[in-house]
Coordinates of C-alpha atoms in Angstrom, one line a residue:
M20 CA 83.3 117.5 -5.6
P21 CA 82.8 117.2 -1.9
P22 CA 85.5 118.6 0.4
V23 CA 85.9 115.4 2.4
S24 CA 86.8 112.4 0.3
P25 CA 85.8 108.9 1.5
D26 CA 88.3 106.9 3.5
H27 CA 88.5 103.5 5.0
E28 CA 91.2 104.2 7.6
R29 CA 90.9 104.5 11.3
E30 CA 92.2 107.6 12.9
G31 CA 95.1 106.8 15.2
R32 CA 95.6 108.0 18.7
S33 CA 97.1 111.4 19.1
S34 CA 98.7 113.5 21.9
P35 CA 96.3 115.0 24.5
L36 CA 94.7 118.3 23.5
P37 CA 92.8 120.9 25.5
P38 CA 89.3 119.4 26.2
E39 CA 86.6 120.4 23.7
A40 CA 88.7 122.6 21.5
H41 CA 86.4 125.0 19.7
I42 CA 86.7 124.9 15.9
L43 CA 85.1 127.6 13.8
V44 CA 84.4 126.4 10.3
V45 CA 84.0 129.2 7.8
E46 CA 82.5 127.7 4.7
D47 CA 79.6 129.1 2.6
D48 CA 78.5 125.7 1.2
G49 CA 75.9 124.5 3.7
E50 CA 76.3 120.8 2.9
M51 CA 80.1 120.9 3.2
R52 CA 80.0 122.9 6.4
T53 CA 77.6 120.4 7.9
L54 CA 79.7 117.4 6.8
I55 CA 82.8 118.9 8.3
A56 CA 81.1 119.9 11.5
K57 CA 79.6 116.4 12.0
L58 CA 83.0 114.8 11.6
L59 CA 84.7 117.1 14.0
R60 CA 82.0 116.7 16.7
Q61 CA 82.3 112.9 16.4
N62 CA 85.9 113.3 17.2
G63 CA 85.5 115.4 20.4
F64 CA 85.6 119.0 19.1
R65 CA 83.1 121.7 19.7
V66 CA 82.1 123.3 16.4
T67 CA 80.5 126.5 15.2
G68 CA 79.7 127.1 11.6
A69 CA 79.9 130.4 9.7
R70 CA 78.8 131.2 6.2
N71 CA 80.9 134.4 5.7
G72 CA 83.1 136.9 7.4
A73 CA 80.3 138.7 9.3
E74 CA 79.2 135.4 11.0
M75 CA 82.8 134.6 11.8
W76 CA 83.3 137.9 13.6
D77 CA 80.0 137.5 15.4
T78 CA 81.0 134.1 16.7
M79 CA 84.4 135.3 17.8
A80 CA 82.9 138.2 19.7
L81 CA 80.8 135.9 21.8
S82 CA 83.0 132.8 22.3
P83 CA 86.7 131.9 22.5
V84 CA 87.8 130.0 19.4
D85 CA 90.8 127.6 19.4
L86 CA 91.2 127.2 15.6
I87 CA 89.6 128.5 12.4
L88 CA 89.1 126.3 9.4
L89 CA 88.9 129.1 6.7
D90 CA 87.8 128.5 3.1
V91 CA 89.5 130.7 0.5
M92 CA 86.5 131.1 -1.7
L93 CA 83.8 133.0 0.2
P94 CA 81.1 135.5 -0.8
G95 CA 82.1 139.1 -0.1
Q96 CA 85.4 139.1 1.7
S97 CA 87.6 136.2 0.6
G98 CA 89.3 133.9 3.0
L99 CA 92.6 135.6 2.2
D100 CA 91.1 139.0 3.2
L101 CA 89.8 137.5 6.4
C102 CA 93.1 135.9 7.2
R103 CA 94.9 139.2 6.8
M104 CA 92.3 140.9 9.1
L105 CA 92.5 138.1 11.7
R106 CA 96.3 138.3 11.9
A107 CA 96.1 142.0 12.5
K108 CA 94.2 141.5 15.8
S109 CA 94.5 137.8 16.8
E110 CA 96.9 134.9 17.0
V111 CA 94.1 132.3 16.7
P112 CA 95.4 129.3 14.6
I113 CA 94.1 129.3 11.0
I114 CA 94.0 126.5 8.5
M115 CA 93.2 127.7 5.0
V116 CA 91.1 125.4 2.8
T117 CA 92.0 125.8 -0.9
A118 CA 91.0 124.3 -4.3
R119 CA 93.6 121.7 -5.4
G120 CA 96.2 123.2 -7.7
E121 CA 95.7 126.8 -6.5
E122 CA 99.3 127.2 -5.4
T123 CA 99.1 130.9 -5.4
D124 CA 96.3 131.0 -2.8
R125 CA 98.3 128.6 -0.6
V126 CA 101.5 130.6 -0.8
V127 CA 99.6 133.9 -0.1
G128 CA 97.7 132.4 2.7
L129 CA 100.9 131.2 4.5
E130 CA 102.5 134.6 3.9
L131 CA 99.5 136.3 5.5
G132 CA 99.9 134.3 8.6
A133 CA 97.9 131.1 8.1
D134 CA 99.3 128.2 10.1
D135 CA 98.6 125.5 7.5
Y136 CA 96.6 124.8 4.4
L137 CA 94.5 122.0 3.2
P138 CA 93.7 121.4 -0.5
K139 CA 90.3 120.0 -1.5
P140 CA 89.3 117.2 -1.6
F141 CA 90.8 115.9 1.6
S142 CA 90.4 112.8 3.6
R143 CA 88.9 112.6 7.1
P144 CA 92.2 111.4 8.7
E145 CA 94.2 114.2 7.0
L146 CA 91.7 116.9 8.2
L147 CA 91.8 115.6 11.8
A148 CA 95.6 115.2 11.8
R149 CA 96.2 118.7 10.5
I150 CA 93.8 120.2 13.0
R151 CA 95.4 118.3 15.9
A152 CA 98.9 119.2 14.8
V153 CA 98.1 122.9 14.6
L154 CA 96.4 122.8 18.0
R155 CA 99.3 121.0 19.6
R156 CA 101.7 123.7 18.2
A157 CA 99.5 126.4 19.5
Q158 CA 99.2 124.8 22.9
A159 CA 103.0 124.3 23.1
G160 CA 103.5 128.0 22.2
A161 CA 101.0 129.1 24.9
N162 CA 102.7 127.0 27.5
R163 CA 106.2 128.4 26.6
T164 CA 105.0 132.0 26.9
G165 CA 103.0 131.4 30.0
M166 CA 99.7 132.5 28.4
V167 CA 96.7 131.9 30.6
S168 CA 93.1 132.3 29.3
G169 CA 90.1 132.7 31.6
D170 CA 87.3 133.5 29.2
R171 CA 84.0 134.3 30.8
M172 CA 80.5 134.9 29.4
V173 CA 78.4 137.2 31.6
F174 CA 74.6 137.6 31.4
A175 CA 72.2 139.1 33.8
D176 CA 74.9 139.1 36.5
W177 CA 75.5 135.4 36.0
T178 CA 79.0 134.2 34.9
L179 CA 79.8 131.2 32.8
D180 CA 83.5 130.3 32.8
T181 CA 84.0 128.4 29.5
R182 CA 87.5 127.2 30.4
R183 CA 86.6 125.8 33.8
R184 CA 83.1 124.9 32.7
E185 CA 81.7 126.6 35.8
L186 CA 78.6 128.7 36.4
A187 CA 78.5 131.4 39.1
A188 CA 75.3 133.0 40.4
P189 CA 74.9 136.7 40.8
D190 CA 75.9 136.3 44.5
G191 CA 79.1 134.5 43.5
S192 CA 78.0 131.1 44.6
A193 CA 78.8 128.1 42.3
V194 CA 75.9 126.4 40.5
D195 CA 76.2 122.7 39.6
L196 CA 75.5 121.8 36.0
S197 CA 75.4 118.5 34.3
S198 CA 77.4 118.1 31.1
G199 CA 74.2 118.3 29.1
E200 CA 73.0 121.4 31.0
Y201 CA 76.4 123.1 30.5
D202 CA 76.4 122.4 26.7
L203 CA 72.8 123.7 26.4
L204 CA 73.6 126.9 28.4
L205 CA 76.7 127.4 26.3
A206 CA 74.7 127.1 23.1
F207 CA 72.3 129.7 24.4
C208 CA 75.1 132.1 25.5
E209 CA 76.7 131.8 22.1
H210 CA 73.4 132.7 20.3
P211 CA 71.6 135.2 22.6
Q212 CA 68.4 136.9 21.7
R213 CA 67.8 134.6 18.8
V214 CA 65.1 132.1 18.4
L215 CA 66.6 128.6 18.3
S216 CA 64.5 125.5 17.3
R217 CA 64.8 122.2 19.2
D218 CA 66.8 120.7 16.3
Q219 CA 69.2 123.6 16.3
L220 CA 69.7 123.3 20.1
L221 CA 70.3 119.5 19.7
D222 CA 73.0 120.3 17.1
L223 CA 74.6 123.2 19.0
A224 CA 74.7 121.2 22.2
R225 CA 76.7 118.4 20.4
N226 CA 73.7 116.0 20.6
R227 CA 74.5 115.3 24.3
I228 CA 70.9 116.1 25.3
S229 CA 69.5 113.1 23.4
D230 CA 69.9 111.1 20.3
S231 CA 66.6 112.2 18.7
I232 CA 63.6 113.2 20.7
D233 CA 62.6 116.9 21.0
R234 CA 61.1 116.4 24.4
S235 CA 64.5 116.0 25.9
V236 CA 65.3 119.6 25.0
D237 CA 62.2 120.7 26.9
V238 CA 63.3 118.7 30.0
M239 CA 66.8 120.2 29.9
V240 CA 65.4 123.7 29.5
S241 CA 63.2 123.2 32.5
R242 CA 66.2 122.1 34.5
L243 CA 68.2 125.2 33.5
R244 CA 65.2 127.4 34.3
R245 CA 65.0 126.0 37.8
K246 CA 68.6 127.0 38.3
L247 CA 68.6 130.3 36.5
E248 CA 65.2 131.4 37.6
P249 CA 64.9 130.0 41.1
L250 CA 62.2 132.3 42.4
P251 CA 58.7 133.2 41.0
D252 CA 59.8 136.8 40.5
S253 CA 63.2 136.0 39.0
P254 CA 64.0 137.7 35.7
A255 CA 63.2 135.6 32.6
I256 CA 66.3 134.0 31.2
I257 CA 65.0 131.5 28.7
K258 CA 61.8 132.4 26.9
T259 CA 59.5 129.8 25.1
I260 CA 58.6 130.9 21.6
R261 CA 55.4 128.9 20.8
G262 CA 55.8 126.8 17.7
A263 CA 59.4 127.9 17.1
G264 CA 61.6 126.9 20.1
Y265 CA 63.4 129.0 22.7
M266 CA 65.2 132.3 23.0
F267 CA 67.9 133.3 25.5
V268 CA 66.6 136.7 26.7
P269 CA 69.6 138.6 28.2
S270 CA 72.5 140.0 26.2
V271 CA 75.8 138.3 26.7
A272 CA 79.2 139.9 27.2
R273 CA 82.6 138.2 26.9
R274 CA 85.2 139.1 29.4

């Protein structure tokens, strides 16, 4: 049974949330993960998928995450194990996804520190409403305690501020980026030193580059190269892998 049941209701307006909240969907079923990610992207969220705990930790090491949608039944470490480990080191909001009728999992998940739970199958409006409600509570809590986040991703002396959506050159000067260029660069920074196909880049950049054609990725990469590699002897930042796609060459550190 699919995790998101059909619905015919329109999602109502909700209170403002931080722009492009980053949702990490930890789900081992590829079809379910893709379905959920597509729905969330269509509703203004930035989404990263993970098949297991190892991929979850890798994502969190590279990019700030605003909420984790965590399935209980995962290969290796279960969602409950991961929830326990997350709470030992992080206050990131967690919504546990459980099989309907598994009350024990829901109770244990909440006791371990999960912020909410969602039984399968669930409707699209319910998923969106629960995510927005948890994000609003987290945002309210951060405002009350005066928490300020300024996450930065640093590569080859360049700095990408993911909260301000700003890029700083090695000399400290600001570099203008279009929305599409920012999304593409962020996708590269979150997946450094990995070969990414054009289709993967289109998906990771939230499809802002183009609706369909691969050529648009090539154009956007060329624009980024002119900004990141302005001189003939500039270090290579984005490498073309013939027949496969592109690779972001430098390592990336989160600060």
